[in-house]
Amino acid sequence: MQLTPKEQALLAGESGPAAQKAMQILATLGRIFGAQRMIPVRSVQIAGVSYDNLGEAGLAWLSEMAAGGGQVQVFTTLNPAGMDIENYQSLGISEDFAENQRRVLAAFEAMGVVSTCSCTPYLFGNLPHFGEHIAWAESSAVCYANAVLGARTNREGGPSALAAALTGCTPAYGYHLAENRQPTLHIELTANLHDTPDFGALGKTIGDQLQSVTGNKVPYITGMSDASLENLKSLCASLATFGGVALFHIQGITPEAAQYSPPFETFAINQADLDSAKAELTSAEPGQIDFFSLGCPHLCLGEIQRIAHALAGKHVTKEFWITTSRPIKGMADRMGYTAVIEAAGAKFATDTCCVVAPIKGRFKALATDSAKACYYATAKNHFKTRLLSFDDLIAEATR
Ligand code: F3S
């Protein structure tokens, strides 16, 4: 692998031990994946922020990198933490956990990482343009950046994303190269999609089909007439969760699709497939639900407006989390949506989400509109789940 003099200097430790360790990680990755060179990145998004996932070992590594003089070289944002940083008490998060989570954030901030704590950084300032090289780790955001925005990123792990941030580069392999962005299989859709759970169910259905596929997985979807930002972020989260997908194309919708024709190998997906995916994500009866959550991926302002309108004058009967980023919450405050939602008894869980917060054992069954949240609620927290449309969820929560 060819390194520039500047990259060689980093590897030799001339900018300190953290930058040296970062370049060692990237050089090793580059060798493993056959990269010829490094490529500069414009931004980084780091996942693995919740202390619930990191533990002491992860925190120790971050602290070591910060103590070793690590400083980000490009704009770098953070995934959700394990708690609402300003309002964790009302979510039932312990002081012990909060203290450890603050240590994690302090280590990132010492390195110059902006503690946005959101999986939708593209909604408020970390918005790559078409063709821009970036190094992002959050799987749903990686999919959104590659597919919807046409930016170029691999699905980084926590350490490789931090390494890219501390050096400003990443090995040029995978989805940074045009040849790996070509579609590999055709998804022929004959179902009508309406709301976010439909798109989540589509992601699960495609993901399940992809289990038997080896090699690069880049679906090319035909038969979809329209998709909103909310729909696409739901699809991205689900495709990444169930199929490990980091890039897809939708004919007539995503920016690179017009460059390609549908591949020969075809999977057909119809309404019955989507219905069965939704049924598989619904293991709880309405009466069993003790936890409602909207906001996986983090909600955009339009979704919060919709929740405020739906909850106005009503009252939720169970714990109900609205998960979003701090900047979007700020706009919700200004527009009065927060006051309406909180008057209905729902809680903002800003900076965090129902998957990365330490809530195992606190609830038995989650209702959500997110296929990804259903998957992790079961896999991580052993909750039963109900996948509901936005409107049905509000109706059940206020019944
Ligand atoms: Fe985001 Fe948490 Fe879902 S990080 S994509 S809201 S699991």
Coordinates of C-alpha atoms and ligand atoms in Angstrom, one line a residue:
M1 CA 0.0 0.0 0.0
Q2 CA 1.4 3.4 -1.0
L3 CA 1.5 5.9 1.8
T4 CA 2.2 9.6 1.2
P5 CA 5.1 11.2 3.2
K6 CA 2.5 12.7 5.6
E7 CA 0.8 9.3 6.2
Q8 CA 4.3 7.7 6.7
A9 CA 5.1 10.4 9.2
L10 CA 1.9 9.6 11.1
L11 CA 2.8 6.0 11.1
A12 CA 6.2 6.8 12.4
G13 CA 4.6 8.5 15.4
E14 CA 5.7 12.0 14.5
S15 CA 2.2 13.4 15.5
G16 CA 2.0 11.4 18.7
P17 CA 0.9 7.9 19.8
A18 CA -2.8 8.3 19.1
A19 CA -2.4 9.4 15.5
Q20 CA 0.2 6.6 15.1
K21 CA -2.2 4.0 16.5
A22 CA -4.9 5.4 14.2
M23 CA -2.6 5.1 11.1
Q24 CA -1.6 1.6 12.1
I25 CA -5.3 0.6 12.2
L26 CA -6.0 2.1 8.8
A27 CA -2.8 0.6 7.2
T28 CA -3.7 -2.8 8.6
L29 CA -7.3 -2.5 7.2
G30 CA -5.9 -1.3 3.9
R31 CA -3.6 -4.3 3.6
I32 CA -6.4 -6.8 4.5
F33 CA -8.8 -5.3 1.9
G34 CA -6.1 -4.8 -0.8
A35 CA -6.3 -1.0 -0.9
Q36 CA -3.7 0.7 -3.0
R37 CA -3.7 4.0 -1.1
M38 CA -5.4 6.1 1.4
I39 CA -8.1 8.5 0.4
P40 CA -9.0 11.8 2.2
V41 CA -12.4 11.9 3.9
R42 CA -14.5 15.1 4.5
S43 CA -16.4 13.9 7.6
V44 CA -16.6 11.0 10.1
Q45 CA -19.6 9.7 12.0
I46 CA -18.6 7.5 15.0
A47 CA -20.8 4.7 16.4
G48 CA -20.4 2.8 19.7
V49 CA -21.0 5.7 22.0
S50 CA -23.3 4.2 24.6
Y51 CA -21.5 3.1 27.8
D52 CA -24.0 0.2 27.7
N53 CA -22.2 -1.1 24.6
L54 CA -18.7 0.2 25.3
G55 CA -18.1 -0.8 28.9
E56 CA -14.9 -0.1 30.7
A57 CA -12.7 -1.7 28.0
G58 CA -14.1 0.6 25.3
L59 CA -13.9 3.6 27.5
A60 CA -10.3 2.8 28.4
W61 CA -9.3 2.7 24.7
L62 CA -11.0 6.0 24.1
S63 CA -9.2 7.6 27.1
E64 CA -5.9 6.2 25.9
M65 CA -6.4 7.8 22.4
A66 CA -7.4 11.1 24.0
A67 CA -4.4 11.0 26.4
G68 CA -2.2 10.2 23.4
G69 CA -2.9 13.5 21.9
G70 CA -5.6 12.4 19.5
Q71 CA -7.3 15.3 17.7
V72 CA -9.8 15.0 14.8
Q73 CA -8.6 16.3 11.5
V74 CA -12.1 16.5 9.9
F75 CA -15.6 17.3 11.1
T76 CA -16.6 14.3 13.3
T77 CA -20.0 13.6 14.8
L78 CA -21.3 11.1 17.3
N79 CA -24.0 8.4 17.3
P80 CA -26.6 8.3 20.1
A81 CA -25.4 7.9 23.7
G82 CA -27.0 5.7 26.3
M83 CA -29.0 8.6 27.8
D84 CA -30.5 12.0 27.3
I85 CA -27.6 14.1 28.4
E86 CA -29.8 16.9 29.9
N87 CA -32.7 14.9 31.1
Y88 CA -31.6 11.3 31.9
Q89 CA -33.4 11.2 35.3
S90 CA -36.8 11.3 33.8
L91 CA -36.0 8.3 31.6
G92 CA -35.0 6.3 34.7
I93 CA -31.2 6.3 34.0
S94 CA -29.1 5.8 37.1
E95 CA -26.5 8.3 38.3
D96 CA -23.8 5.6 38.0
F97 CA -24.6 5.1 34.3
A98 CA -24.8 8.8 33.7
E99 CA -21.3 9.3 35.2
N100 CA -19.8 6.7 33.0
Q101 CA -21.6 8.0 29.9
R102 CA -20.3 11.5 30.7
R103 CA -16.7 10.0 30.8
V104 CA -17.2 8.6 27.4
L105 CA -18.4 11.9 26.0
A106 CA -15.6 13.8 27.7
A107 CA -13.0 11.5 26.0
F108 CA -14.6 12.1 22.6
E109 CA -14.9 15.8 23.1
A110 CA -11.2 16.0 24.3
M111 CA -10.3 14.7 20.8
G112 CA -12.5 17.4 19.1
V113 CA -15.4 15.1 18.3
V114 CA -18.7 17.1 18.2
S115 CA -21.1 15.3 20.6
T116 CA -24.2 15.4 18.4
C117 CA -25.3 12.0 19.7
S118 CA -27.5 11.2 16.8
C119 CA -27.8 8.6 14.1
T120 CA -29.2 11.1 11.6
P121 CA -26.3 13.7 11.4
Y122 CA -27.3 14.4 7.8
L123 CA -30.4 16.2 9.1
F124 CA -28.4 18.9 10.9
G125 CA -25.0 19.8 9.5
N126 CA -23.1 16.6 8.6
L127 CA -24.5 16.3 5.1
P128 CA -22.0 14.9 2.5
H129 CA -22.6 15.8 -1.1
F130 CA -22.7 13.4 -4.1
G131 CA -19.5 11.5 -4.6
E132 CA -17.9 12.8 -1.4
H133 CA -15.7 10.4 0.5
I134 CA -16.5 10.0 4.2
A135 CA -15.9 7.4 6.9
W136 CA -19.1 6.7 8.8
A137 CA -19.9 3.9 11.2
E138 CA -23.6 4.1 12.1
S139 CA -25.1 1.4 9.8
S140 CA -28.4 3.2 9.0
A141 CA -26.5 6.5 8.2
V142 CA -23.9 4.7 6.1
C143 CA -26.8 3.3 4.0
Y144 CA -28.4 6.7 3.8
A145 CA -25.2 8.4 2.8
N146 CA -24.2 5.9 0.2
A147 CA -27.7 5.2 -1.3
V148 CA -29.7 8.4 -0.9
L149 CA -27.0 11.0 -1.0
G150 CA -24.5 9.2 -3.3
A151 CA -21.6 9.9 -0.9
R152 CA -19.0 7.1 -0.5
T153 CA -18.3 5.3 2.7
N154 CA -17.7 1.8 3.9
R155 CA -19.4 0.6 7.0
E156 CA -16.8 1.5 9.6
G157 CA -16.4 0.1 13.0
G158 CA -16.0 2.3 16.0
P159 CA -12.1 2.1 16.1
S160 CA -11.7 2.5 12.3
A161 CA -14.0 5.5 12.3
L162 CA -12.1 7.2 15.1
A163 CA -8.9 6.3 13.2
A164 CA -10.2 8.1 10.1
A165 CA -11.2 11.1 12.2
L166 CA -7.7 11.3 13.8
T167 CA -5.9 11.1 10.4
G168 CA -8.4 12.5 8.0
C169 CA -8.2 9.5 5.6
T170 CA -9.3 6.0 5.1
P171 CA -8.1 3.1 2.9
A172 CA -9.5 3.3 -0.7
Y173 CA -11.4 0.1 -1.0
G174 CA -15.0 -1.1 -1.0
Y175 CA -17.7 1.5 -1.6
H176 CA -15.1 4.2 -2.2
L177 CA -14.4 2.6 -5.6
A178 CA -16.9 2.9 -8.4
E179 CA -16.7 -0.8 -9.4
N180 CA -18.1 -1.9 -6.0
R181 CA -21.1 0.4 -6.3
Q182 CA -22.7 -1.5 -9.1
P183 CA -25.9 -3.3 -8.3
T184 CA -25.5 -7.0 -7.8
L185 CA -29.1 -8.2 -7.7
H186 CA -32.5 -6.9 -8.8
I187 CA -35.4 -6.5 -6.3
E188 CA -38.6 -6.5 -8.2
L189 CA -41.2 -4.9 -6.0
T190 CA -45.0 -5.3 -6.7
A191 CA -46.3 -4.0 -3.3
N192 CA -47.6 -0.6 -2.4
L193 CA -45.7 1.0 0.5
H194 CA -47.3 3.7 2.6
D195 CA -45.7 4.3 6.0
T196 CA -42.4 3.7 7.7
P197 CA -43.2 0.1 8.8
D198 CA -43.8 -0.8 5.2
F199 CA -40.3 0.4 4.3
G200 CA -38.9 -1.4 7.4
A201 CA -40.7 -4.6 6.3
L202 CA -39.2 -4.2 2.8
G203 CA -35.7 -3.9 4.3
K204 CA -36.3 -7.0 6.4
T205 CA -37.7 -9.0 3.4
I206 CA -34.7 -8.0 1.2
G207 CA -32.3 -8.6 4.1
D208 CA -33.7 -12.1 4.7
Q209 CA -33.3 -12.9 1.0
L210 CA -29.7 -11.7 1.1
Q211 CA -28.8 -14.2 3.8
S212 CA -28.2 -16.8 1.1
V213 CA -26.1 -14.4 -1.1
T214 CA -22.3 -14.3 -0.8
G215 CA -20.1 -11.4 -1.9
N216 CA -21.0 -7.8 -2.4
K217 CA -24.7 -7.1 -1.8
V218 CA -26.0 -4.0 -3.6
P219 CA -29.7 -4.3 -4.3
Y220 CA -31.3 -2.5 -7.2
I221 CA -35.0 -1.9 -6.4
T222 CA -37.6 -1.4 -9.1
G223 CA -41.3 -0.8 -8.7
M224 CA -41.2 1.9 -6.1
S225 CA -43.0 5.1 -7.2
D226 CA -42.1 7.4 -4.3
A227 CA -40.3 7.5 -1.0
S228 CA -40.0 10.3 1.5
L229 CA -37.0 11.1 3.7
E230 CA -38.8 9.4 6.6
N231 CA -39.4 6.3 4.4
L232 CA -35.9 6.1 3.2
K233 CA -34.2 6.4 6.6
S234 CA -36.5 3.6 7.8
L235 CA -35.6 1.4 4.8
C236 CA -31.9 2.2 5.3
A237 CA -32.0 1.2 9.0
S238 CA -33.8 -2.1 8.2
L239 CA -31.7 -3.1 5.2
A240 CA -28.5 -2.5 7.2
T241 CA -29.9 -4.5 10.2
F242 CA -31.4 -7.5 8.4
G243 CA -29.1 -7.7 5.3
G244 CA -25.9 -6.0 6.3
V245 CA -26.5 -3.7 3.3
A246 CA -24.5 -0.5 3.0
L247 CA -25.6 0.6 -0.5
F248 CA -28.6 0.1 -2.6
H249 CA -30.2 1.8 -5.6
I250 CA -33.9 2.6 -6.3
Q251 CA -34.8 3.2 -9.9
G252 CA -36.1 6.7 -10.4
I253 CA -35.4 7.7 -6.8
T254 CA -31.7 7.4 -5.7
P255 CA -29.0 9.4 -7.5
E256 CA -26.8 6.6 -8.9
A257 CA -29.6 4.3 -10.1
A258 CA -29.8 5.9 -13.6
Q259 CA -26.2 4.7 -14.2
Y260 CA -27.2 1.1 -14.1
S261 CA -29.7 -1.4 -15.5
P262 CA -31.4 -4.0 -13.2
P263 CA -29.0 -7.0 -12.7
F264 CA -30.1 -10.3 -14.1
E265 CA -30.5 -12.2 -10.8
T266 CA -33.9 -11.1 -9.5
F267 CA -35.9 -11.5 -6.3
A268 CA -39.6 -10.7 -6.5
I269 CA -41.2 -9.1 -3.4
N270 CA -45.0 -8.8 -3.2
Q271 CA -47.5 -7.6 -0.6
A272 CA -47.7 -11.0 1.1
D273 CA -44.0 -10.9 1.6
L274 CA -44.2 -7.6 3.4
D275 CA -47.2 -8.7 5.5
S276 CA -45.3 -11.7 6.6
A277 CA -42.2 -9.7 7.5
K278 CA -44.5 -7.4 9.6
A279 CA -46.1 -10.4 11.3
E280 CA -42.6 -11.8 12.2
L281 CA -41.8 -8.5 13.9
T282 CA -45.0 -8.6 15.9
S283 CA -44.9 -11.0 18.9
A284 CA -46.9 -9.0 21.4
E285 CA -50.6 -8.5 21.8
P286 CA -51.8 -4.9 22.3
G287 CA -52.5 -5.5 26.0
Q288 CA -48.9 -6.6 26.7
I289 CA -47.3 -3.3 25.5
D290 CA -45.7 -1.4 28.4
F291 CA -43.3 0.7 26.3
F292 CA -43.9 2.8 23.2
S293 CA -41.1 4.5 21.2
L294 CA -40.9 6.5 18.0
G295 CA -37.6 7.6 16.5
C296 CA -35.4 4.8 15.1
P297 CA -33.6 6.3 13.2
H298 CA -33.8 9.6 15.1
L299 CA -36.9 11.6 14.1
C300 CA -36.8 14.6 11.7
L301 CA -38.8 17.7 12.5
G302 CA -41.7 16.8 10.2
E303 CA -42.2 13.5 12.2
I304 CA -42.2 15.4 15.5
Q305 CA -44.7 17.8 14.1
R306 CA -46.9 14.9 13.1
I307 CA -46.6 13.3 16.6
A308 CA -47.6 16.7 18.2
H309 CA -50.6 17.0 16.0
A310 CA -51.7 13.4 16.7
L311 CA -51.1 13.7 20.5
A312 CA -52.7 17.1 21.0
G313 CA -55.4 16.9 23.7
K314 CA -54.7 13.2 24.3
H315 CA -52.9 11.3 27.0
V316 CA -50.6 8.3 26.7
T317 CA -51.2 5.5 29.1
K318 CA -47.7 3.9 29.2
E319 CA -44.0 5.0 29.0
F320 CA -43.6 6.6 25.6
W321 CA -40.2 7.8 24.2
I322 CA -39.7 10.3 21.4
T323 CA -36.1 9.9 20.3
T324 CA -34.4 12.5 18.3
S325 CA -31.3 14.7 18.1
R326 CA -30.6 17.8 20.2
P327 CA -30.9 20.3 17.3
I328 CA -34.2 18.9 16.1
K329 CA -35.5 18.9 19.7
G330 CA -34.5 22.6 19.8
M331 CA -36.7 23.4 16.9
A332 CA -39.5 21.3 18.4
D333 CA -39.2 23.4 21.5
R334 CA -39.5 26.6 19.6
M335 CA -42.5 25.4 17.6
G336 CA -44.3 24.4 20.7
Y337 CA -44.4 20.7 19.7
T338 CA -42.4 19.7 22.8
A339 CA -45.0 21.3 25.0
V340 CA -47.9 19.5 23.3
I341 CA -46.1 16.1 23.4
E342 CA -45.0 16.4 27.0
A343 CA -48.5 17.6 28.0
A344 CA -49.7 14.3 26.6
G345 CA -47.4 12.4 28.9
A346 CA -44.8 11.3 26.3
K347 CA -41.1 11.9 27.0
F348 CA -38.4 13.2 24.8
A349 CA -35.4 10.9 24.9
T350 CA -33.0 13.2 23.1
D351 CA -29.4 12.1 22.4
T352 CA -30.3 8.4 22.9
C353 CA -32.7 5.7 21.7
C354 CA -34.7 2.7 22.9
V355 CA -31.9 0.4 21.6
V356 CA -28.7 1.9 23.1
A357 CA -30.2 3.1 26.4
P358 CA -29.7 0.7 29.3
I359 CA -33.3 -0.5 29.7
K360 CA -33.0 -4.3 29.8
G361 CA -35.4 -5.7 32.3
R362 CA -37.4 -2.5 32.7
F363 CA -40.0 -3.4 30.1
K364 CA -41.6 -6.5 28.6
A365 CA -43.0 -5.4 25.3
L366 CA -42.2 -2.5 22.9
A367 CA -44.4 -1.0 20.3
T368 CA -42.6 1.0 17.5
D369 CA -42.8 1.8 13.8
S370 CA -39.2 0.7 13.3
A371 CA -38.3 -2.7 12.1
K372 CA -34.7 -2.1 13.3
A373 CA -35.9 -1.3 16.8
C374 CA -38.0 -4.5 16.8
Y375 CA -35.0 -6.5 16.0
Y376 CA -32.8 -5.1 18.7
A377 CA -35.5 -4.9 21.3
T378 CA -35.7 -8.7 21.0
A379 CA -32.0 -9.5 20.4
K380 CA -30.6 -7.1 23.0
N381 CA -33.3 -6.6 25.6
H382 CA -35.5 -9.7 25.1
F383 CA -38.6 -7.6 24.8
K384 CA -41.6 -8.7 22.8
T385 CA -42.5 -6.3 20.0
R386 CA -45.3 -4.8 17.9
L387 CA -44.5 -3.2 14.6
L388 CA -47.2 -0.6 14.1
S389 CA -47.9 2.3 11.7
F390 CA -47.4 5.8 13.1
D391 CA -51.1 6.4 13.4
D392 CA -51.9 2.9 14.9
L393 CA -49.1 3.3 17.4
I394 CA -50.5 6.7 18.6
A395 CA -54.0 5.2 18.8
E396 CA -52.8 2.3 20.9
A397 CA -50.7 4.5 23.1
T398 CA -53.6 6.8 23.9
R399 CA -56.3 4.1 24.2
Ligands
F3S1 FE1 -30.5 5.2 15.6 FE2 -30.8 3.9 17.8 FE3 -32.2 3.2 15.7 S1 -28.9 4.6 16.9 S2 -31.0 3.8 13.9 S3 -32.3 5.2 16.8 S4 -31.1 1.8 17.0

